[in-house]
Coordinates of C-alpha atoms in Angstrom, one line a residue:
M214 CA -30.5 4.3 -0.5
H215 CA -31.2 1.6 2.1
R216 CA -33.3 2.8 5.0
E217 CA -34.2 1.2 8.3
L218 CA -35.6 1.9 11.8
L219 CA -33.7 1.3 15.0
I220 CA -36.3 0.5 17.6
Q221 CA -35.9 0.3 21.4
C222 CA -38.9 -1.9 22.4
P223 CA -40.9 -1.5 25.7
D224 CA -38.9 -4.4 27.2
G225 CA -35.6 -2.6 26.5
Q226 CA -34.6 -4.8 23.6
M227 CA -33.2 -3.3 20.4
K228 CA -34.4 -4.4 17.0
T229 CA -33.8 -3.2 13.5
V230 CA -36.6 -3.0 10.9
P231 CA -35.9 -2.3 7.2
L232 CA -38.2 0.3 5.6
T233 CA -39.7 -1.5 2.6
G234 CA -42.9 -1.0 0.7
E235 CA -44.7 2.3 1.0
R236 CA -46.1 2.4 4.5
I237 CA -45.5 0.8 8.0
S238 CA -47.8 1.5 10.9
F239 CA -47.3 1.1 14.7
G240 CA -49.9 0.5 17.5
R241 CA -51.4 -1.9 19.9
S242 CA -53.8 -3.4 17.3
S243 CA -52.9 -6.6 15.5
A244 CA -53.9 -4.7 12.3
A245 CA -50.8 -2.5 12.6
E246 CA -47.7 -3.7 10.7
L247 CA -45.7 -3.5 13.9
S248 CA -47.9 -4.3 16.9
F249 CA -47.0 -3.8 20.5
P250 CA -50.1 -4.9 22.4
E251 CA -48.3 -4.8 25.8
D252 CA -47.5 -1.1 25.5
A253 CA -50.5 0.6 27.2
G254 CA -49.1 4.0 26.2
L255 CA -49.9 3.3 22.5
S256 CA -53.2 3.7 20.8
R257 CA -54.6 0.9 18.6
Q258 CA -53.4 2.7 15.5
H259 CA -50.9 5.2 16.8
F260 CA -48.5 6.5 14.1
A261 CA -47.2 5.5 10.7
F262 CA -44.2 5.9 8.4
E263 CA -44.9 6.6 4.7
I264 CA -42.7 7.1 1.7
Q265 CA -42.9 10.4 -0.1
G266 CA -40.7 10.6 -3.2
E267 CA -37.1 9.9 -2.1
D268 CA -38.0 10.6 1.6
W269 CA -39.8 9.0 4.4
T270 CA -42.3 10.8 6.5
V271 CA -44.0 10.2 9.9
Q272 CA -47.5 11.1 10.9
D273 CA -49.6 10.7 14.0
L274 CA -52.9 8.7 13.4
G275 CA -55.0 10.5 16.0
S276 CA -53.4 8.8 19.0
K277 CA -54.5 9.5 22.5
N278 CA -51.1 10.2 24.0
G279 CA -49.5 11.8 21.0
T280 CA -46.3 11.1 18.9
F281 CA -43.1 13.1 19.5
V282 CA -40.2 13.7 17.1
N283 CA -37.0 14.9 18.9
N284 CA -39.2 15.5 21.9
I285 CA -41.5 17.9 20.0
P286 CA -45.2 16.9 19.6
L287 CA -46.0 15.9 16.0
K288 CA -48.9 18.0 14.6
A289 CA -48.7 17.1 10.9
K290 CA -46.9 14.8 8.5
L291 CA -43.1 15.4 8.8
I292 CA -40.3 14.5 6.5
L293 CA -37.6 12.7 8.5
N294 CA -33.9 13.6 8.7
P295 CA -31.1 11.2 9.5
G296 CA -31.0 10.5 13.2
D297 CA -34.5 11.8 14.0
R298 CA -35.9 10.2 17.1
V299 CA -39.5 9.3 17.2
T300 CA -41.1 8.4 20.6
A301 CA -44.6 7.1 21.4
G302 CA -45.7 5.2 24.5
H303 CA -42.6 3.3 25.6
L304 CA -41.2 3.1 22.1
V305 CA -38.0 4.9 21.0
I306 CA -37.3 4.8 17.3
V307 CA -34.4 6.3 15.3
Y308 CA -34.6 6.9 11.6
C309 CA -31.4 5.6 9.9
P310 CA -31.1 6.0 6.1
D311 CA -27.4 5.1 6.1
A312 CA -27.6 1.9 8.2
E313 CA -26.6 -0.4 5.3
N314 CA -23.3 1.4 4.9
A315 CA -22.8 1.6 8.6
A316 CA -23.3 -2.1 9.0
S317 CA -20.7 -2.8 6.3
G318 CA -17.7 -2.2 8.6
V319 CA -16.6 -2.5 12.2
V320 CA -16.3 1.3 12.6
V321 CA -18.2 4.1 10.9
F322 CA -17.3 7.7 11.4
E323 CA -20.4 10.0 11.7
G324 CA -20.3 13.7 10.8
E325 CA -21.3 16.2 13.3
E326 CA -21.2 20.0 13.9
N327 CA -18.1 21.4 15.5
K328 CA -19.2 22.1 19.1
S329 CA -17.2 23.3 22.0
P330 CA -16.7 20.7 24.7
S331 CA -19.4 20.8 27.4
T332 CA -19.0 20.1 31.1
S333 CA -19.4 16.4 30.3
T334 CA -16.4 16.4 28.1
V335 CA -12.7 16.3 29.3
V336 CA -9.8 16.9 26.9
T337 CA -6.2 16.3 27.7
S338 CA -2.9 15.7 25.9
L339 CA 0.0 13.2 26.4
E340 CA 2.1 15.8 28.2
G341 CA -0.9 16.6 30.5
A342 CA -1.5 12.9 31.1
L343 CA 2.1 12.2 32.1
S344 CA 2.1 15.2 34.4
A345 CA -1.2 14.2 36.0
N346 CA 0.0 10.6 36.6
Q347 CA 3.2 11.9 38.3
T348 CA 1.2 14.3 40.5
M349 CA -1.3 11.5 41.3
Q350 CA 1.5 9.3 42.6
M351 CA 3.0 12.1 44.7
D352 CA -0.4 13.0 46.2
R353 CA -1.2 9.4 47.1
G354 CA 2.3 8.8 48.5
A355 CA 2.2 5.5 46.7
G356 CA 5.3 3.3 46.1
P357 CA 6.2 2.2 42.6
R358 CA 3.6 -0.6 42.7
G359 CA 1.2 1.1 45.1
S360 CA -1.7 2.3 42.8
A361 CA -4.0 0.7 40.3
P362 CA -3.0 3.0 37.4
M363 CA 0.7 2.4 38.1
Q364 CA 0.2 -1.4 38.2
A365 CA -1.8 -1.1 34.9
L366 CA 1.2 0.7 33.3
I367 CA 3.6 -1.9 34.7
R368 CA 1.5 -4.7 33.3
A369 CA 1.3 -2.9 30.0
G370 CA 5.1 -2.6 30.0
Q371 CA 5.5 -6.3 30.7
E372 CA 3.0 -7.5 28.2
L373 CA 4.2 -5.2 25.4
S374 CA 7.9 -6.1 26.0
E375 CA 7.3 -9.6 24.8
N376 CA 8.4 -10.4 21.2
R377 CA 5.1 -10.7 19.4
P378 CA 4.3 -10.4 15.7
L379 CA 2.5 -7.2 14.8
S380 CA -0.8 -9.0 14.1
E381 CA -0.8 -10.4 17.6
L382 CA 0.2 -7.1 19.2
F383 CA -3.1 -5.3 18.5
P384 CA -5.4 -7.6 20.5
V385 CA -3.0 -7.4 23.5
I386 CA -3.1 -3.5 23.3
L387 CA -6.9 -3.6 23.2
D388 CA -7.2 -6.0 26.2
L389 CA -4.8 -3.9 28.2
A390 CA -6.8 -0.7 27.4
I391 CA -10.2 -2.2 28.3
Q392 CA -8.9 -3.8 31.5
A393 CA -7.1 -0.7 32.6
V394 CA -10.2 1.5 32.6
N395 CA -12.9 -1.1 33.1
A396 CA -14.4 -0.4 29.7
Q397 CA -17.0 -2.8 28.1
R398 CA -16.1 -2.4 24.5
G399 CA -13.2 -1.0 22.4
V400 CA -11.4 -0.9 19.1
V401 CA -7.8 -0.2 18.1
L402 CA -7.6 1.7 14.8
I403 CA -4.4 2.2 12.8
L404 CA -3.7 4.8 10.1
E405 CA -3.0 3.2 6.8
G406 CA -2.5 6.0 4.3
D407 CA -5.5 8.4 5.0
S408 CA -7.7 5.7 6.4
L409 CA -8.2 4.3 9.9
V410 CA -8.3 0.5 9.8
P411 CA -9.6 -1.6 12.7
K412 CA -6.9 -4.0 13.9
A413 CA -8.6 -5.4 17.0
Y414 CA -12.0 -4.9 18.5
K415 CA -14.3 -6.1 21.2
G416 CA -17.9 -5.4 20.3
E417 CA -19.2 -4.4 16.9
G418 CA -20.9 -1.6 15.0
F419 CA -18.8 1.2 16.5
R420 CA -20.0 4.7 15.4
I421 CA -17.4 7.3 16.2
S422 CA -18.0 10.9 15.5
T423 CA -15.7 12.5 12.9
G424 CA -15.3 15.4 15.4
V425 CA -13.8 13.1 18.0
R426 CA -11.6 11.3 15.4
D427 CA -10.3 14.6 13.9
R428 CA -9.4 16.1 17.3
V429 CA -7.6 13.0 18.4
L430 CA -5.6 12.7 15.2
N431 CA -5.0 16.3 14.2
D432 CA -4.8 18.0 17.7
K433 CA -3.1 15.1 19.4
T434 CA -5.7 15.3 22.2
S435 CA -7.4 12.6 24.3
I436 CA -11.1 13.0 24.8
L437 CA -13.4 11.7 27.5
V438 CA -17.2 12.1 27.3
R439 CA -18.5 11.3 30.8
D440 CA -22.2 11.0 29.8
A441 CA -22.8 11.0 26.1
Q442 CA -26.6 11.1 26.6
L443 CA -26.3 14.4 28.4
D444 CA -23.5 16.0 26.3
D445 CA -24.8 18.6 23.8
A446 CA -22.5 17.2 21.1
F447 CA -23.9 13.6 21.4
K448 CA -27.3 13.5 22.9
G449 CA -30.1 12.5 20.5
R450 CA -27.6 10.9 18.0
M451 CA -28.7 7.6 16.6
S452 CA -25.4 6.0 17.5
I453 CA -26.0 6.8 21.1
V454 CA -29.5 5.4 21.0
E455 CA -28.5 2.3 19.1
Q456 CA -25.5 1.4 21.2
K457 CA -26.7 2.9 24.5
V458 CA -23.3 4.5 24.8
H459 CA -23.1 6.5 28.1
T460 CA -19.4 7.1 28.6
M461 CA -16.6 7.0 26.0
M462 CA -12.9 7.8 25.6
A463 CA -10.6 8.2 22.5
V464 CA -6.9 8.6 22.8
P465 CA -4.1 8.9 20.2
L466 CA -1.6 6.2 19.6
Q467 CA 1.2 8.7 19.7
T468 CA 5.0 8.2 19.3
K469 CA 7.4 11.1 19.7
E470 CA 7.2 11.9 15.9
R471 CA 3.6 11.2 14.8
I472 CA 0.2 9.8 15.4
I473 CA -0.2 6.2 14.1
G474 CA -3.9 5.6 15.1
L475 CA -6.2 5.8 18.1
I476 CA -7.8 3.7 20.8
Y477 CA -11.5 4.1 21.4
V478 CA -13.4 2.5 24.4
D479 CA -16.9 3.0 25.7
S480 CA -19.4 1.6 28.1
P481 CA -22.9 1.2 26.8
F482 CA -24.3 0.3 30.2
V483 CA -24.1 2.6 33.2
L484 CA -21.8 0.6 35.5
R485 CA -19.4 3.5 36.0
E486 CA -18.4 6.6 34.2
F487 CA -14.9 7.1 33.0
T488 CA -12.9 9.6 35.0
K489 CA -10.1 12.0 34.2
D490 CA -7.7 9.6 35.8
D491 CA -8.9 6.9 33.4
L492 CA -8.3 9.3 30.5
N493 CA -4.7 10.1 31.7
L494 CA -4.0 6.4 32.2
L495 CA -5.3 5.5 28.7
S496 CA -3.3 8.4 27.1
V497 CA -0.1 7.1 28.6
M498 CA -0.9 3.5 27.6
G499 CA -1.6 4.7 24.1
H500 CA 1.9 6.3 24.0
I501 CA 3.5 3.1 25.2
A502 CA 1.5 1.0 22.8
A503 CA 2.4 3.3 19.8
I504 CA 6.1 3.0 20.5
R505 CA 5.8 -0.8 20.7
V506 CA 3.8 -0.9 17.4
E507 CA 6.4 1.2 15.7
N508 CA 9.2 -1.0 16.9
A509 CA 7.3 -4.1 15.8
R510 CA 6.8 -2.5 12.4
L511 CA 10.4 -1.7 12.0
A512 CA 11.4 -5.2 13.0
E513 CA 9.0 -6.6 10.4
I514 CA 10.3 -4.2 7.8
E515 CA 13.9 -5.2 8.6
Q516 CA 13.0 -8.9 8.4
T517 CA 11.2 -8.4 5.1
E518 CA 14.2 -6.5 3.8
R519 CA 16.6 -9.3 4.9
I520 CA 14.4 -11.9 3.2
M521 CA 14.2 -9.7 0.1
Q522 CA 18.0 -9.2 0.1
R523 CA 18.5 -12.9 0.4
D524 CA 16.1 -13.6 -2.4
L525 CA 17.7 -10.9 -4.6
S526 CA 21.2 -12.3 -3.9
Q527 CA 20.0 -15.8 -5.0
A528 CA 18.3 -14.2 -8.1
A529 CA 21.5 -12.4 -8.9
E530 CA 23.4 -15.7 -8.7
I531 CA 20.9 -17.4 -11.0
Q532 CA 21.1 -14.5 -13.4
R533 CA 24.9 -14.5 -13.5
G534 CA 24.6 -18.2 -14.4
M535 CA 22.7 -17.2 -17.5
L536 CA 25.4 -14.9 -18.7
P537 CA 28.6 -16.3 -20.2
A538 CA 31.2 -17.2 -17.5
Q539 CA 33.8 -16.4 -20.2
A540 CA 33.8 -15.8 -23.9
P541 CA 34.2 -19.0 -26.0
E542 CA 37.3 -19.7 -28.0
V543 CA 36.5 -19.4 -31.7
A544 CA 39.2 -19.8 -34.3
G545 CA 39.9 -16.5 -36.1
T546 CA 38.1 -14.4 -33.6
D547 CA 39.0 -12.8 -30.2
L548 CA 35.9 -12.4 -28.0
A549 CA 35.3 -10.8 -24.6
G550 CA 32.2 -9.7 -22.7
F551 CA 31.3 -7.7 -19.5
N552 CA 28.2 -7.0 -17.5
A553 CA 27.7 -4.9 -14.3
A554 CA 24.2 -4.5 -13.0
C555 CA 23.4 -1.2 -11.3
R556 CA 21.3 -3.0 -8.7
T557 CA 21.6 -6.5 -7.3
V558 CA 19.9 -7.9 -10.4
G559 CA 19.7 -6.2 -13.8
G560 CA 18.0 -6.1 -17.2
D561 CA 20.9 -6.3 -19.6
Y562 CA 21.7 -9.6 -21.4
Y563 CA 24.5 -10.7 -23.6
D564 CA 25.6 -14.1 -25.0
F565 CA 27.8 -15.9 -27.5
F566 CA 26.6 -18.8 -29.7
P567 CA 29.5 -20.7 -31.5
F568 CA 28.5 -22.9 -34.4
P569 CA 30.4 -25.9 -35.7
N570 CA 30.9 -24.4 -39.2
G571 CA 33.2 -21.6 -37.9
R572 CA 30.5 -19.1 -37.4
V573 CA 29.7 -17.4 -34.0
A574 CA 26.6 -15.4 -33.1
M575 CA 26.5 -12.6 -30.6
A576 CA 23.5 -11.1 -28.8
L577 CA 23.0 -8.0 -26.6
G578 CA 19.7 -6.9 -25.1
D579 CA 18.5 -4.2 -22.7
V580 CA 15.2 -4.5 -20.9
S581 CA 13.5 -1.1 -20.1
G582 CA 13.6 -0.4 -16.4
K583 CA 15.8 -1.7 -13.7
G584 CA 15.8 -4.2 -10.8
L585 CA 13.8 -7.3 -10.3
P586 CA 11.0 -6.7 -13.0
A587 CA 13.7 -6.0 -15.6
S588 CA 15.7 -9.1 -14.5
L589 CA 12.6 -11.4 -14.9
M590 CA 12.1 -10.1 -18.4
M591 CA 15.8 -10.5 -19.1
M592 CA 15.5 -14.2 -18.1
A593 CA 12.5 -14.7 -20.3
L594 CA 14.4 -13.1 -23.2
H595 CA 17.4 -15.4 -22.5
A596 CA 15.1 -18.5 -22.8
R597 CA 13.6 -17.4 -26.1
V598 CA 16.9 -16.5 -27.7
Q599 CA 18.5 -19.8 -26.6
V600 CA 15.8 -21.7 -28.6
L601 CA 15.8 -19.5 -31.7
A602 CA 19.6 -19.1 -31.8
E603 CA 20.1 -22.9 -32.3
E604 CA 19.7 -22.2 -36.0
P605 CA 19.0 -18.5 -36.6
G606 CA 18.7 -18.7 -40.4
N607 CA 17.6 -15.4 -41.9
L608 CA 18.0 -12.8 -39.2
A609 CA 15.0 -10.8 -40.3
T610 CA 12.8 -13.9 -39.7
F611 CA 14.7 -14.6 -36.5
M612 CA 13.9 -11.1 -35.1
T613 CA 10.3 -11.3 -36.2
R614 CA 9.7 -14.5 -34.4
L615 CA 11.5 -13.2 -31.3
N616 CA 9.3 -10.1 -31.3
K617 CA 6.1 -12.0 -31.6
A618 CA 7.0 -14.2 -28.7
T619 CA 8.0 -11.2 -26.6
C620 CA 4.8 -9.3 -27.4
A621 CA 2.7 -12.2 -26.2
Q622 CA 4.0 -11.8 -22.7
C623 CA 5.5 -8.3 -22.4
P624 CA 3.7 -5.9 -20.1
S625 CA 2.4 -2.8 -21.9
N626 CA 4.8 -0.5 -20.0
R627 CA 7.9 -2.5 -20.9
F628 CA 10.0 -3.2 -24.0
I629 CA 13.4 -4.6 -25.0
T630 CA 16.1 -3.3 -27.3
F631 CA 18.0 -6.1 -28.9
F632 CA 20.9 -6.7 -31.3
F633 CA 21.8 -10.0 -32.9
C634 CA 24.6 -10.8 -35.3
V635 CA 26.4 -13.8 -36.9
L636 CA 30.1 -13.5 -37.8
D637 CA 31.6 -15.9 -40.3
T638 CA 35.2 -16.1 -39.0
A639 CA 36.5 -17.6 -42.3
S640 CA 35.1 -15.0 -44.7
G641 CA 34.7 -12.0 -42.3
E642 CA 31.1 -11.5 -43.3
L643 CA 28.9 -10.1 -40.5
T644 CA 25.1 -10.5 -40.8
F645 CA 23.1 -8.6 -38.2
A646 CA 19.6 -7.4 -37.3
N647 CA 18.7 -4.6 -34.8
A648 CA 15.5 -4.1 -32.8
G649 CA 15.9 -0.5 -31.5
H650 CA 19.2 -1.1 -29.9
N651 CA 22.2 1.3 -29.8
P652 CA 24.0 1.0 -33.1
P653 CA 27.1 -1.1 -32.6
I654 CA 30.5 0.4 -33.4
L655 CA 32.8 -1.1 -36.0
V656 CA 36.4 0.1 -35.5
R657 CA 38.7 -0.7 -38.5
A658 CA 42.3 -1.7 -38.1
S659 CA 43.2 1.7 -39.6
G660 CA 41.4 3.5 -36.7
E661 CA 38.3 4.5 -38.8
A662 CA 35.1 4.0 -36.8
Q663 CA 31.5 3.6 -38.1
M664 CA 28.1 3.0 -36.5
L665 CA 26.1 0.1 -37.8
E666 CA 22.9 2.1 -38.3
G667 CA 19.5 0.7 -39.3
G668 CA 17.0 -1.9 -38.0
G669 CA 13.5 -2.2 -36.8
P670 CA 11.6 -1.1 -33.7
V671 CA 12.1 -2.4 -30.1
L672 CA 10.7 -5.8 -29.1
G673 CA 7.5 -6.2 -27.2
I674 CA 5.4 -3.3 -28.7
L675 CA 4.2 -4.2 -32.2
P676 CA 3.6 -7.9 -33.0
T677 CA 3.7 -7.3 -36.7
A678 CA 6.8 -5.0 -36.7
P679 CA 9.1 -5.4 -39.8
Y680 CA 12.8 -6.2 -39.4
G681 CA 15.6 -6.5 -41.9
E682 CA 18.8 -8.3 -42.3
Q683 CA 22.0 -6.3 -43.0
R684 CA 25.6 -7.2 -43.8
V685 CA 29.0 -5.8 -43.4
H686 CA 32.6 -7.2 -43.9
L687 CA 35.3 -7.4 -41.2
D688 CA 38.9 -7.5 -42.3
A689 CA 41.7 -8.8 -40.1
G690 CA 42.3 -6.5 -37.2
D691 CA 38.8 -5.0 -37.4
M692 CA 36.7 -4.9 -34.2
L693 CA 33.0 -5.0 -33.5
V694 CA 31.7 -3.5 -30.2
L695 CA 28.2 -4.1 -28.8
Y696 CA 27.2 -2.1 -25.8
S697 CA 24.2 -1.0 -23.7
D698 CA 23.2 2.6 -23.1
G699 CA 24.6 2.3 -19.6
V700 CA 28.0 2.9 -21.2
T701 CA 27.4 6.0 -23.3
E702 CA 24.8 7.5 -20.9
A703 CA 26.9 7.1 -17.7
N704 CA 27.0 10.4 -15.8
N705 CA 29.7 11.9 -13.6
A706 CA 29.1 14.0 -10.5
A707 CA 28.4 17.1 -12.7
Y708 CA 25.8 15.1 -14.7
D709 CA 28.0 15.1 -17.8
E710 CA 27.4 12.1 -20.1
Y711 CA 30.3 9.8 -21.0
G712 CA 29.0 9.9 -24.6
E713 CA 29.8 8.1 -27.8
G714 CA 32.7 10.4 -28.7
R715 CA 34.8 9.5 -25.6
F716 CA 33.8 5.9 -25.9
I717 CA 35.0 5.7 -29.6
E718 CA 38.3 7.4 -28.7
V719 CA 39.1 4.8 -26.1
L720 CA 38.2 2.0 -28.6
K721 CA 40.5 3.5 -31.2
R722 CA 43.4 4.0 -28.7
Y723 CA 43.3 0.3 -27.7
R724 CA 42.2 -1.2 -31.0
E725 CA 45.4 -3.3 -31.3
A726 CA 45.0 -4.8 -27.8
P727 CA 43.3 -8.1 -27.1
A728 CA 39.5 -8.0 -26.7
A729 CA 39.6 -8.6 -22.9
A730 CA 42.1 -5.7 -22.6
I731 CA 39.8 -3.4 -24.6
V732 CA 36.9 -4.3 -22.2
D733 CA 39.2 -3.5 -19.2
A734 CA 40.3 -0.2 -20.8
V735 CA 36.7 0.9 -21.4
T736 CA 35.5 0.0 -17.9
H737 CA 38.5 1.7 -16.3
D738 CA 38.0 4.9 -18.3
L739 CA 34.3 4.8 -17.5
S740 CA 35.1 4.5 -13.8
E741 CA 37.5 7.4 -13.9
F742 CA 35.0 9.5 -15.7
A743 CA 32.2 8.8 -13.2
A744 CA 34.5 9.7 -10.3
G745 CA 32.4 8.1 -7.6
A746 CA 29.0 9.0 -9.0
P747 CA 26.5 6.2 -8.5
Q748 CA 26.0 3.8 -11.4
A749 CA 22.6 4.7 -12.8
D750 CA 22.1 1.9 -15.3
D751 CA 23.3 -1.6 -16.1
I752 CA 26.6 -1.6 -18.1
T753 CA 27.1 -4.3 -20.7
L754 CA 29.9 -4.6 -23.3
V755 CA 30.9 -7.2 -26.0
V756 CA 34.0 -6.9 -28.1
A757 CA 34.8 -9.2 -31.1
K758 CA 38.0 -8.8 -33.0
R759 CA 38.8 -10.7 -36.2
V760 CA 42.4 -11.9 -36.1

């Protein structure tokens, strides 16, 4: 643990001395590690700090005027506690074992015992402050611009009404607070999660007691300490010695609904003590400022949402451009496709690849998850498939290559289900490979339906996963249907699933219709089933009929 001494020298200057080595002595003699020859109250070798295990001790070296720890004469070697105050001659020294941590931030909250407010402490609330300000105006008989507090509030209203970004608002709030009560230093702290984060400050090294912080945030109270060096809860604390804080105030940044932070101001030098009127004024200003901060936050959120919505709309337009505008015309085959994202952008993908030799390939993939992350992976899948599908060859090899490429860039918490097939329109032979996707449905012209089971694991998990190529024959009038789980797992208001059974019944009923009409029939039945329930997943459908 880093340890140091905070020293108030005889000339009133403050200095910090790190405790290194094993011993450091003080006195008038030049032989002392820290010599103060001008301090007549010190002996030549007056006292020394020595290390003892993990602790530091202080002992008097037989001085003439004695050494005092927390105003008690030092009779023997004493182990120091955090904040112990050593005085000798005109020196005041505070032992600070946590100074390294304290110096690492603008504000450090120091623990302290729960003590009742003394006569030096004033506590109020927003309601009390508002009432006091009204009473003050009535007692003084002042007009609307007749008092300094009222003029300070009017100025705050004018300054905070201007349209400023949130980052520029905090320094304005701090300046208004400091000027309103004639403080010398101050800091605006905003709650981010469970932490208070400094957003604007004048001065540095603020050490605020956890008791003050907690009462402001939890009890919604404003606190004034008129003279911290006399107050029982503060006198003798190292923060008071180090910063020479005499009078301080802390008020909540309070909207009607909640506390969003606090304003802390103090005056290290005794020019004037803060008054209860100052506390009431600062409390009201804290309320005005909090409302302005919340409004600015909402404005920034709305602006961010507008930008996000614009970007999503553009992304959706780009994504739609990657899906087929319409199914290609291939002799001997009737093709149709459909896609509806449950959000602005989606993670489903389908495509057609007609070849010059009378064959046509069809693909359908479903990225895990929804929204923008899934859409980005969908676009990456689209790019890989476009390259590999130029000449797919053996579909087991095709799927293996696609999986390796996907694994190289797929996040650990994502995967893709994917189905790819090639239909020879002349012979009716269908070659296919499946990577964990829903088994496509083959509906025969007779009305018989079968699931094309089999395949390998999903893409993006195992780089060495095995895949196989399978074959089936389509006769004239037979129909192949590819779909994502957004179809079969769609829910109605009672959370019933659409299911494969109902899906297959619709396909059988409309099996003699054109492919586009079959797609319309399924989507219409799906819409009637859902009966207004929100779409929970992307819906994609591909129908291929051999004619």
